[in-house]
Short mmCIF file of C-alpha atoms and ligand atoms in Angstrom, two decimals:
data_model
loop_
_atom_site.label_atom_id
_atom_site.label_comp_id
_atom_site.label_asym_id
_atom_site.label_seq_id
_atom_site.Cartn_x
_atom_site.Cartn_y
_atom_site.Cartn_z
CA MET G 1 32.47 -18.12 6.85
CA ASN G 2 33.97 -15.66 4.17
CA PRO G 3 38.11 -15.82 4.56
CA PHE G 4 39.54 -11.96 5.93
CA GLN G 5 42.63 -10.43 6.63
CA PHE G 6 42.39 -7.94 9.60
CA GLN G 7 45.29 -5.62 9.95
CA THR G 8 44.83 -2.13 12.21
CA VAL G 9 46.92 0.38 14.07
CA PRO G 10 49.12 -1.82 16.75
CA ASN G 11 48.73 0.74 19.64
CA ILE G 12 45.20 2.73 20.06
CA ILE G 13 44.68 4.84 23.07
CA ALA G 14 41.18 5.73 24.33
CA GLY G 15 39.76 8.15 26.78
CA LEU G 16 38.80 11.65 28.01
CA GLY G 17 42.52 13.24 28.58
CA SER G 18 43.99 10.37 27.09
CA ILE G 19 46.24 12.80 24.91
CA GLN G 20 47.97 12.85 28.22
CA GLU G 21 49.44 9.56 27.33
CA LEU G 22 51.42 11.44 24.75
CA LYS G 23 53.83 12.30 26.85
CA ASN G 24 55.13 8.54 27.25
CA VAL G 25 54.50 7.52 23.63
CA LEU G 26 57.03 10.16 22.79
CA SER G 27 59.30 10.05 25.72
CA GLU G 28 59.17 6.04 25.26
CA LYS G 29 61.07 6.46 21.80
CA LYS G 30 63.97 9.38 22.17
CA TYR G 31 62.99 11.63 19.09
CA SER G 32 64.82 14.53 18.13
CA LYS G 33 61.92 16.47 16.03
CA ALA G 34 58.41 16.26 15.85
CA LEU G 35 56.14 17.99 13.18
CA LEU G 36 52.88 18.60 14.18
CA VAL G 37 50.43 18.78 10.94
CA THR G 38 47.24 20.54 11.60
CA ASP G 39 45.07 23.83 9.69
CA ALA G 40 44.65 26.84 10.45
CA GLY G 41 41.50 26.67 11.69
CA MET G 42 42.89 24.04 14.95
CA ILE G 43 45.71 26.95 15.70
CA GLN G 44 43.30 29.76 15.43
CA HIS G 45 40.86 27.70 18.13
CA GLU G 46 44.30 26.96 20.25
CA LEU G 47 42.78 23.22 20.20
CA HIS G 48 47.28 22.45 19.43
CA GLN G 49 48.12 24.02 23.31
CA PRO G 50 48.29 20.93 24.98
CA ILE G 51 50.05 18.99 22.47
CA LEU G 52 53.19 21.67 22.72
CA ASP G 53 52.94 22.00 26.27
CA ILE G 54 53.43 17.84 26.56
CA PHE G 55 56.41 18.74 23.49
CA GLN G 56 57.56 21.22 26.15
CA GLN G 57 57.37 19.01 29.34
CA ILE G 58 59.01 16.77 27.55
CA GLY G 59 61.69 18.80 26.21
CA LEU G 60 61.32 17.86 22.49
CA GLN G 61 61.76 19.82 19.60
CA SER G 62 58.64 20.55 17.32
CA ILE G 63 57.46 22.49 14.64
CA ILE G 64 54.05 23.12 13.37
CA TYR G 65 52.98 22.68 9.94
CA SER G 66 49.56 24.55 9.58
CA ASP G 67 48.53 24.70 6.11
CA ILE G 68 46.47 22.09 5.63
CA GLN G 69 43.27 22.55 3.81
CA ALA G 70 40.15 20.85 3.61
CA ASP G 71 40.11 17.97 1.32
CA PRO G 72 43.68 18.18 0.59
CA PRO G 73 45.13 19.51 -2.61
CA GLU G 74 48.11 17.53 -4.31
CA HIS G 75 50.60 20.53 -4.32
CA ILE G 76 49.56 21.15 -0.37
CA VAL G 77 51.19 17.70 0.21
CA LEU G 78 54.06 18.21 -1.73
CA GLU G 79 54.80 21.39 -0.12
CA ALA G 80 54.07 19.61 3.23
CA VAL G 81 56.13 17.00 2.17
CA ASP G 82 59.38 19.54 1.53
CA PHE G 83 59.03 21.45 4.20
CA ALA G 84 59.04 18.47 6.44
CA LYS G 85 62.13 16.88 4.58
CA GLN G 86 63.78 20.79 5.26
CA GLU G 87 63.30 20.24 9.40
CA LYS G 88 65.19 16.94 9.80
CA ILE G 89 61.88 15.37 11.44
CA ASP G 90 61.60 11.78 13.19
CA VAL G 91 58.11 11.82 13.98
CA ILE G 92 55.07 13.09 12.56
CA ILE G 93 51.78 13.70 14.67
CA GLY G 94 48.88 14.20 12.53
CA PHE G 95 45.93 16.09 14.26
CA GLY G 96 42.83 17.40 13.18
CA GLY G 97 40.25 15.56 10.54
CA GLY G 98 40.72 13.71 7.85
CA SER G 99 42.53 16.33 5.87
CA SER G 100 45.24 16.57 8.41
CA MET G 101 45.60 12.84 9.23
CA ASP G 102 45.83 11.91 5.73
CA VAL G 103 48.37 14.35 4.60
CA ALA G 104 50.48 13.26 7.96
CA LYS G 105 50.22 9.73 6.57
CA ILE G 106 51.87 11.04 3.11
CA ILE G 107 54.60 13.59 5.35
CA ALA G 108 55.43 10.13 7.02
CA LEU G 109 56.29 8.16 3.99
CA LEU G 110 57.72 10.83 1.70
CA ALA G 111 60.14 12.57 4.01
CA HIS G 112 62.05 9.76 5.21
CA PRO G 113 65.31 10.55 4.34
CA GLU G 114 66.02 7.05 2.65
CA GLN G 115 62.63 6.80 0.90
CA GLN G 116 62.89 7.00 -3.14
CA GLN G 117 59.55 6.95 -3.87
CA ASN G 118 57.44 10.42 -5.10
CA LEU G 119 53.64 10.74 -4.70
CA SER G 120 53.14 10.20 -8.17
CA GLU G 121 54.02 6.64 -7.78
CA ILE G 122 52.20 6.06 -4.57
CA TYR G 123 48.89 6.85 -5.59
CA GLY G 124 46.42 2.78 -5.73
CA VAL G 125 46.47 0.07 -4.00
CA ASN G 126 49.49 -1.37 -2.58
CA GLN G 127 51.83 0.95 -4.75
CA ALA G 128 53.42 2.87 -1.60
CA LYS G 129 56.35 1.02 0.42
CA ALA G 130 58.50 1.57 3.53
CA PRO G 131 60.32 3.00 5.51
CA ARG G 132 58.71 5.68 6.87
CA LEU G 133 58.64 8.15 9.71
CA ALA G 134 57.13 7.45 13.37
CA LEU G 135 53.31 8.68 12.76
CA ILE G 136 51.11 9.45 15.72
CA LEU G 137 47.13 10.19 14.69
CA ILE G 138 44.62 12.06 17.11
CA PRO G 139 41.66 12.77 15.21
CA THR G 140 39.79 16.22 16.16
CA THR G 141 36.12 14.77 14.01
CA SER G 142 34.26 12.05 14.68
CA GLY G 143 34.21 11.35 11.06
CA THR G 144 36.74 9.57 8.80
CA GLY G 145 38.01 7.03 11.37
CA SER G 146 41.74 7.88 9.02
CA GLU G 147 43.54 7.32 12.68
CA VAL G 148 43.07 3.54 12.19
CA THR G 149 43.02 3.29 8.25
CA PRO G 150 45.74 2.49 5.56
CA ILE G 151 44.51 4.97 3.32
CA SER G 152 45.29 8.76 2.66
CA ILE G 153 42.84 10.51 0.02
CA VAL G 154 44.19 13.60 -2.07
CA THR G 155 42.38 16.33 -4.58
CA THR G 156 44.55 15.40 -7.38
CA GLY G 157 42.59 17.75 -10.13
CA ALA G 158 39.68 20.64 -9.80
CA THR G 159 37.44 17.64 -9.29
CA THR G 160 39.02 14.12 -8.73
CA LYS G 161 40.69 12.61 -6.02
CA MET G 162 42.78 9.79 -5.57
CA GLY G 163 43.42 7.37 -2.67
CA VAL G 164 47.01 5.90 -1.26
CA VAL G 165 46.36 2.79 0.17
CA SER G 166 48.96 0.63 1.54
CA PRO G 167 49.44 -1.45 4.99
CA ILE G 168 52.47 1.09 5.46
CA LEU G 169 50.52 4.01 5.83
CA TYR G 170 48.81 2.37 9.12
CA ALA G 171 49.75 4.94 11.89
CA ASP G 172 52.00 3.48 14.82
CA VAL G 173 49.94 5.31 17.77
CA ALA G 174 46.39 6.85 17.45
CA ILE G 175 45.15 8.74 20.37
CA LEU G 176 41.11 9.46 20.93
CA ASP G 177 40.41 12.25 23.09
CA ALA G 178 37.24 13.58 22.23
CA THR G 179 37.81 16.59 24.50
CA PHE G 180 39.47 17.88 21.29
CA THR G 181 35.86 17.67 19.90
CA GLN G 182 33.75 19.54 22.15
CA GLY G 183 33.94 22.77 20.32
CA LEU G 184 33.69 21.06 17.16
CA PRO G 185 30.61 23.07 15.08
CA ALA G 186 27.11 21.44 15.28
CA HIS G 187 27.08 21.52 10.88
CA ILE G 188 30.53 19.42 10.93
CA THR G 189 29.68 17.33 13.86
CA ALA G 190 26.36 16.25 11.70
CA ALA G 191 28.58 15.98 8.45
CA THR G 192 31.46 13.89 9.89
CA GLY G 193 28.87 11.63 12.20
CA ILE G 194 26.59 10.53 9.15
CA ASP G 195 30.19 10.00 7.35
CA ALA G 196 31.18 7.31 10.26
CA MET G 197 27.45 5.87 10.04
CA VAL G 198 27.88 5.35 5.98
CA HIS G 199 31.44 3.51 6.64
CA ALA G 200 29.89 1.32 9.15
CA ILE G 201 26.83 0.64 6.54
CA GLU G 202 28.86 -0.05 3.37
CA ALA G 203 31.52 -2.02 5.37
CA TYR G 204 28.64 -3.83 6.43
CA THR G 205 27.47 -4.63 2.72
CA SER G 206 30.73 -4.22 1.45
CA ASN G 207 30.38 -6.75 -1.65
CA LEU G 208 34.03 -8.55 -1.77
CA LYS G 209 35.50 -8.05 1.47
CA LYS G 210 32.35 -8.30 3.85
CA ASN G 211 33.62 -10.69 6.54
CA PHE G 212 32.89 -11.72 10.24
CA TYR G 213 35.49 -9.27 11.76
CA ALA G 214 34.92 -6.18 9.83
CA ASP G 215 30.94 -7.24 10.66
CA MET G 216 31.67 -7.11 14.54
CA LEU G 217 32.94 -3.75 14.31
CA ALA G 218 30.71 -2.10 11.99
CA LYS G 219 27.65 -3.01 14.47
CA ASN G 220 29.30 -2.39 17.43
CA ALA G 221 29.97 1.39 15.16
CA LEU G 222 26.78 1.62 13.87
CA LYS G 223 25.31 1.44 17.46
CA LEU G 224 27.86 3.83 19.37
CA LEU G 225 27.24 6.39 16.66
CA ASN G 226 23.50 6.18 16.06
CA ASN G 227 22.91 6.59 20.19
CA ASN G 228 24.92 9.14 20.43
CA LEU G 229 24.61 11.53 17.21
CA SER G 230 21.52 13.14 18.49
CA LYS G 231 23.05 13.47 21.65
CA VAL G 232 26.10 15.41 20.39
CA LEU G 233 24.20 17.64 18.03
CA LYS G 234 21.74 18.55 20.90
CA ASN G 235 24.35 19.24 23.60
CA GLY G 236 27.69 19.19 21.67
CA SER G 237 29.34 19.51 25.35
CA ASP G 238 28.38 16.51 26.56
CA LEU G 239 31.78 14.58 26.71
CA GLU G 240 30.72 10.60 27.28
CA ALA G 241 28.28 11.07 24.33
CA ARG G 242 31.32 12.77 22.41
CA GLN G 243 33.92 10.19 23.74
CA ASN G 244 31.33 7.63 22.25
CA MET G 245 31.32 9.19 18.77
CA LEU G 246 35.04 9.34 18.49
CA VAL G 247 35.26 5.57 19.57
CA GLY G 248 32.60 4.92 17.06
CA SER G 249 34.38 6.49 14.06
CA MET G 250 37.35 4.67 14.83
CA LEU G 251 35.47 1.19 14.87
CA ALA G 252 33.74 2.45 11.68
CA GLY G 253 37.22 3.45 10.03
CA GLN G 254 38.66 -0.17 11.04
CA ALA G 255 35.57 -2.08 9.68
CA PHE G 256 35.57 -0.20 6.43
CA ALA G 257 39.73 -0.59 6.16
CA ASN G 258 39.19 -4.04 5.91
CA ALA G 259 35.56 -4.31 4.10
CA PRO G 260 36.04 -1.29 1.72
CA VAL G 261 33.09 0.99 0.76
CA GLY G 262 30.78 1.27 -1.75
CA ALA G 263 28.53 3.65 -3.83
CA VAL G 264 27.57 6.59 -1.37
CA HIS G 265 31.22 7.34 -1.46
CA ALA G 266 31.77 6.82 -5.32
CA LEU G 267 28.44 9.13 -5.83
CA ALA G 268 29.36 11.45 -2.89
CA TYR G 269 33.21 12.44 -4.32
CA PRO G 270 32.31 14.00 -7.61
CA LEU G 271 29.83 16.12 -5.62
CA GLY G 272 32.96 17.00 -3.11
CA GLY G 273 34.98 17.64 -6.13
CA HIS G 274 32.42 20.09 -8.00
CA PHE G 275 31.03 22.34 -5.53
CA HIS G 276 33.52 22.00 -3.00
CA LEU G 277 30.95 20.74 -0.36
CA SER G 278 32.55 18.91 2.64
CA HIS G 279 33.19 14.70 2.19
CA GLY G 280 30.59 14.14 5.11
CA HIS G 281 27.69 16.35 3.77
CA THR G 282 28.09 14.73 0.18
CA ASN G 283 27.53 11.28 1.74
CA ALA G 284 24.67 12.83 3.48
CA LEU G 285 23.23 13.95 0.46
CA VAL G 286 23.48 10.77 -1.54
CA LEU G 287 23.10 8.00 1.15
CA VAL G 288 19.16 7.43 1.66
CA GLU G 289 18.69 6.83 -2.19
CA VAL G 290 22.05 4.64 -2.59
CA LEU G 291 20.15 2.60 0.36
CA LYS G 292 17.35 2.40 -1.57
CA PHE G 293 19.14 1.18 -5.10
CA ASN G 294 20.63 -1.15 -2.75
CA ALA G 295 17.84 -2.42 -1.30
CA PRO G 296 17.07 -5.23 -3.74
CA GLN G 297 21.09 -6.70 -3.30
CA ALA G 298 21.44 -5.25 0.43
CA LYS G 299 17.42 -5.45 1.84
CA ARG G 300 18.71 -9.08 4.38
CA TYR G 301 21.63 -6.80 5.78
CA TYR G 302 19.51 -3.47 6.26
CA ALA G 303 17.21 -5.44 8.29
CA GLU G 304 20.01 -7.01 10.38
CA LEU G 305 21.09 -3.51 10.81
CA MET G 306 17.56 -2.21 12.24
CA GLN G 307 17.06 -5.09 14.70
CA LEU G 308 20.87 -4.22 15.71
CA LEU G 309 19.49 -0.57 16.38
CA ASP G 310 16.17 -1.27 17.84
CA PRO G 311 15.29 -4.70 18.94
CA ARG G 312 11.97 -4.69 19.21
CA SER G 313 11.57 -3.92 15.56
CA THR G 314 9.64 -6.81 13.96
CA GLY G 315 8.26 -7.57 10.62
CA CYS G 316 9.52 -9.65 7.80
CA THR G 317 12.88 -8.32 6.12
CA ASP G 318 11.02 -5.92 3.31
CA GLY G 319 9.78 -4.33 5.81
CA LEU G 320 13.08 -4.08 8.65
CA CYS G 321 14.78 -2.64 5.29
CA ASP G 322 12.47 -0.12 4.72
CA LEU G 323 12.61 0.94 8.64
CA PHE G 324 16.13 1.29 8.33
CA ILE G 325 16.09 3.96 5.72
CA ASP G 326 13.35 5.43 7.18
CA HIS G 327 15.55 5.10 10.15
CA MET G 328 18.33 6.79 8.51
CA GLN G 329 16.43 9.31 6.82
CA ASN G 330 15.44 10.38 10.32
CA HIS G 331 19.31 11.12 11.35
CA LEU G 332 19.31 13.30 8.18
CA ASP G 333 16.50 15.05 8.85
CA GLN G 334 17.79 16.23 12.18
CA SER G 335 21.28 16.25 11.11
CA GLY G 336 20.34 20.51 9.89
CA LEU G 337 22.05 20.15 6.96
CA THR G 338 21.09 20.96 3.30
CA LEU G 339 19.63 17.62 1.43
CA LYS G 340 18.42 18.68 -2.02
CA LEU G 341 21.25 19.50 -4.58
CA LYS G 342 18.87 22.45 -5.93
CA ASP G 343 18.90 24.65 -2.85
CA LEU G 344 22.50 24.49 -2.94
CA ASP G 345 22.55 26.28 -5.90
CA ILE G 346 23.48 22.92 -8.33
CA ALA G 347 22.20 23.58 -11.59
CA GLU G 348 20.00 20.40 -13.04
CA SER G 349 22.71 21.01 -16.19
CA LYS G 350 25.43 19.11 -13.95
CA LEU G 351 23.69 15.93 -13.26
CA PRO G 352 24.82 14.05 -16.32
CA GLN G 353 28.82 15.10 -15.73
CA LEU G 354 28.26 13.80 -11.70
CA ALA G 355 26.76 10.68 -13.01
CA ARG G 356 29.96 10.31 -15.96
CA ASP G 357 32.40 10.98 -12.79
CA ALA G 358 30.70 8.32 -10.56
CA MET G 359 31.63 6.03 -12.51
CA LEU G 360 35.19 6.17 -12.77
CA GLN G 361 35.29 5.40 -9.11
CA THR G 362 35.89 1.70 -9.85
CA ARG G 363 37.73 1.21 -6.79
CA LEU G 364 34.40 2.06 -4.52
CA LEU G 365 32.65 0.72 -7.26
CA GLN G 366 33.51 -2.93 -7.03
CA ASN G 367 32.43 -2.76 -3.10
CA ASN G 368 29.39 -2.13 -3.72
CA PRO G 369 26.66 -4.80 -3.36
CA ARG G 370 24.48 -4.01 -6.35
CA GLU G 371 25.64 -3.15 -9.90
CA ILE G 372 25.51 0.10 -10.32
CA THR G 373 25.33 1.91 -13.84
CA GLU G 374 25.79 5.69 -15.17
CA LYS G 375 22.36 5.94 -15.89
CA ASP G 376 21.13 4.47 -12.34
CA ALA G 377 23.40 6.86 -11.21
CA LEU G 378 22.17 9.68 -12.42
CA GLN G 379 18.62 8.75 -11.18
CA ILE G 380 19.81 8.90 -7.74
CA TYR G 381 21.05 12.41 -8.40
CA GLN G 382 18.24 13.39 -9.94
CA ALA G 383 15.84 12.05 -6.98
CA ILE G 384 18.16 14.49 -4.53
CA TYR G 385 18.21 17.19 -7.06
CA SER G 386 14.48 18.82 -5.36
N1 NAD Q 1 41.73 8.28 4.69
C1 NAD Q 1 40.76 7.80 5.22
O1 NAD Q 1 40.41 6.92 5.32
C2 NAD Q 1 39.63 8.76 4.98
C3 NAD Q 1 38.22 8.34 5.18
C4 NAD Q 1 37.31 9.14 4.86
C5 NAD Q 1 37.31 11.19 3.92
N2 NAD Q 1 38.89 10.60 4.06
C6 NAD Q 1 38.78 12.42 4.15
O2 NAD Q 1 38.88 13.05 5.02
C7 NAD Q 1 38.72 14.50 5.12
C8 NAD Q 1 37.28 14.94 5.43
O3 NAD Q 1 38.01 14.36 6.87
P1 NAD Q 1 37.17 15.48 8.04
O4 NAD Q 1 35.57 15.26 7.49
O5 NAD Q 1 37.52 15.04 9.56
O6 NAD Q 1 37.07 17.19 7.84
P2 NAD Q 1 38.27 17.78 7.73
O7 NAD Q 1 39.91 17.39 8.13
O8 NAD Q 1 38.21 18.70 6.56
O9 NAD Q 1 38.15 19.06 8.73
C9 NAD Q 1 37.21 20.20 8.38
C10 NAD Q 1 36.86 21.40 9.36
O10 NAD Q 1 36.52 21.31 10.75
C11 NAD Q 1 37.62 21.62 11.40
N3 NAD Q 1 37.52 21.37 12.77
C12 NAD Q 1 38.20 19.33 12.99
N4 NAD Q 1 38.06 19.20 14.05
C13 NAD Q 1 37.68 20.65 14.58
C14 NAD Q 1 37.52 20.60 16.03
N5 NAD Q 1 37.96 19.56 16.87
N6 NAD Q 1 36.91 21.75 16.52
C15 NAD Q 1 36.89 22.78 15.31
N7 NAD Q 1 36.67 22.23 14.03
C16 NAD Q 1 37.61 21.25 13.97
C17 NAD Q 1 38.51 21.85 10.73
O11 NAD Q 1 39.64 22.70 10.70
C18 NAD Q 1 38.45 22.34 9.07
O12 NAD Q 1 38.47 23.41 9.05
C19 NAD Q 1 38.14 14.39 3.08
O13 NAD Q 1 39.73 14.82 2.12
C20 NAD Q 1 38.00 12.79 2.93
O14 NAD Q 1 38.58 12.65 1.70
C21 NAD Q 1 39.88 9.83 4.24
FE1 FE2 Q 2 33.53 8.69 4.42
#
């Protein structure tokens, strides 16, 4: 058995209506002022109202920062940190998708009055160090798993993203209440759901750190996501299925926090950077071609996942591996997402640049089960072009 180290958020509260537990979580610590970090869409839909009600019920002073943008650019992160510093906050609540939660993590770190580091110093693995403010994360998409990962992803240039990865970013509490995800539009439900599935698949085939514990999480995550994605796409109000998706994406987050993701994410990032497509959508675009590319090295794992998803499926490793890839293609076909680059008005002449940029994602590429060259990456982009 491969050696492993497993870390996660110490307090995970999950269930429909579990947002009410926030009252106890906050009351126990006698905080003086909370910052709710979210984006304008969430405020517009008044999704944050139950949280404001709780602040009021327990008499906790609070303030909202709602300027978070999807795939948060560095300047937004810096503005948010400055805002929090001026307000003398002692607890940060990240409420939203991965973008809001990722920024909340960095605010909790950099807005601590005794923190000496600045943003440029903490990119990379294990650069960010204590102290940080108290941090509570409440996901409203079933996708990134950011509520249980030690990762924050920042858009650092026109087309580049960098990660801050450090155990100090594990939140104190994560609350998973799918009542918030009920109104998630179908295209975001689909894209974020595929992202979560990719986390589980890539953790299960992670080259350097695949381990028994992460496998257990990845398998349970994939089962939940697989069994519930089509249900929530058909009926967004199916709260039981929504809660299963939310727990599935959290388990996938725990899996890849410990057995990191590979080439699907590495090839997805340049697409998001250059063409402002959502993180989940870009994963969906490259998923099946990367699975086909990885199959020579990873077919045993894909075959295992196929038998997990459908215990009746039989055949040799190659056959089960092919079935798994077809199975994921079916999910993509049902997702309603545009799956060809040409149909997204992307010029074919951009593909070599995408392949070059993908090669820069060395942190991710080292986790891929098969070594991937720039030429391979180009062939994958060409295969999804038209
Ligand atoms: N930290 C990590 O471990 C990790 C992992 C994967 C991805 N990421 C990052 O997370 C970000 C993507 O996050 P995401 O896919 O969750 O999307 P997001 O946070 O960017 O949100 C996308 C959109 O969905 C809307 N939205 C969110 N919840 C909603 C709800 N319940 N109802 C209606 N609308 C809602 C938001 O307002 C926003 O417009 C990217 O920056 C990506 O790089 C982080
Ligand atoms: Fe992802």
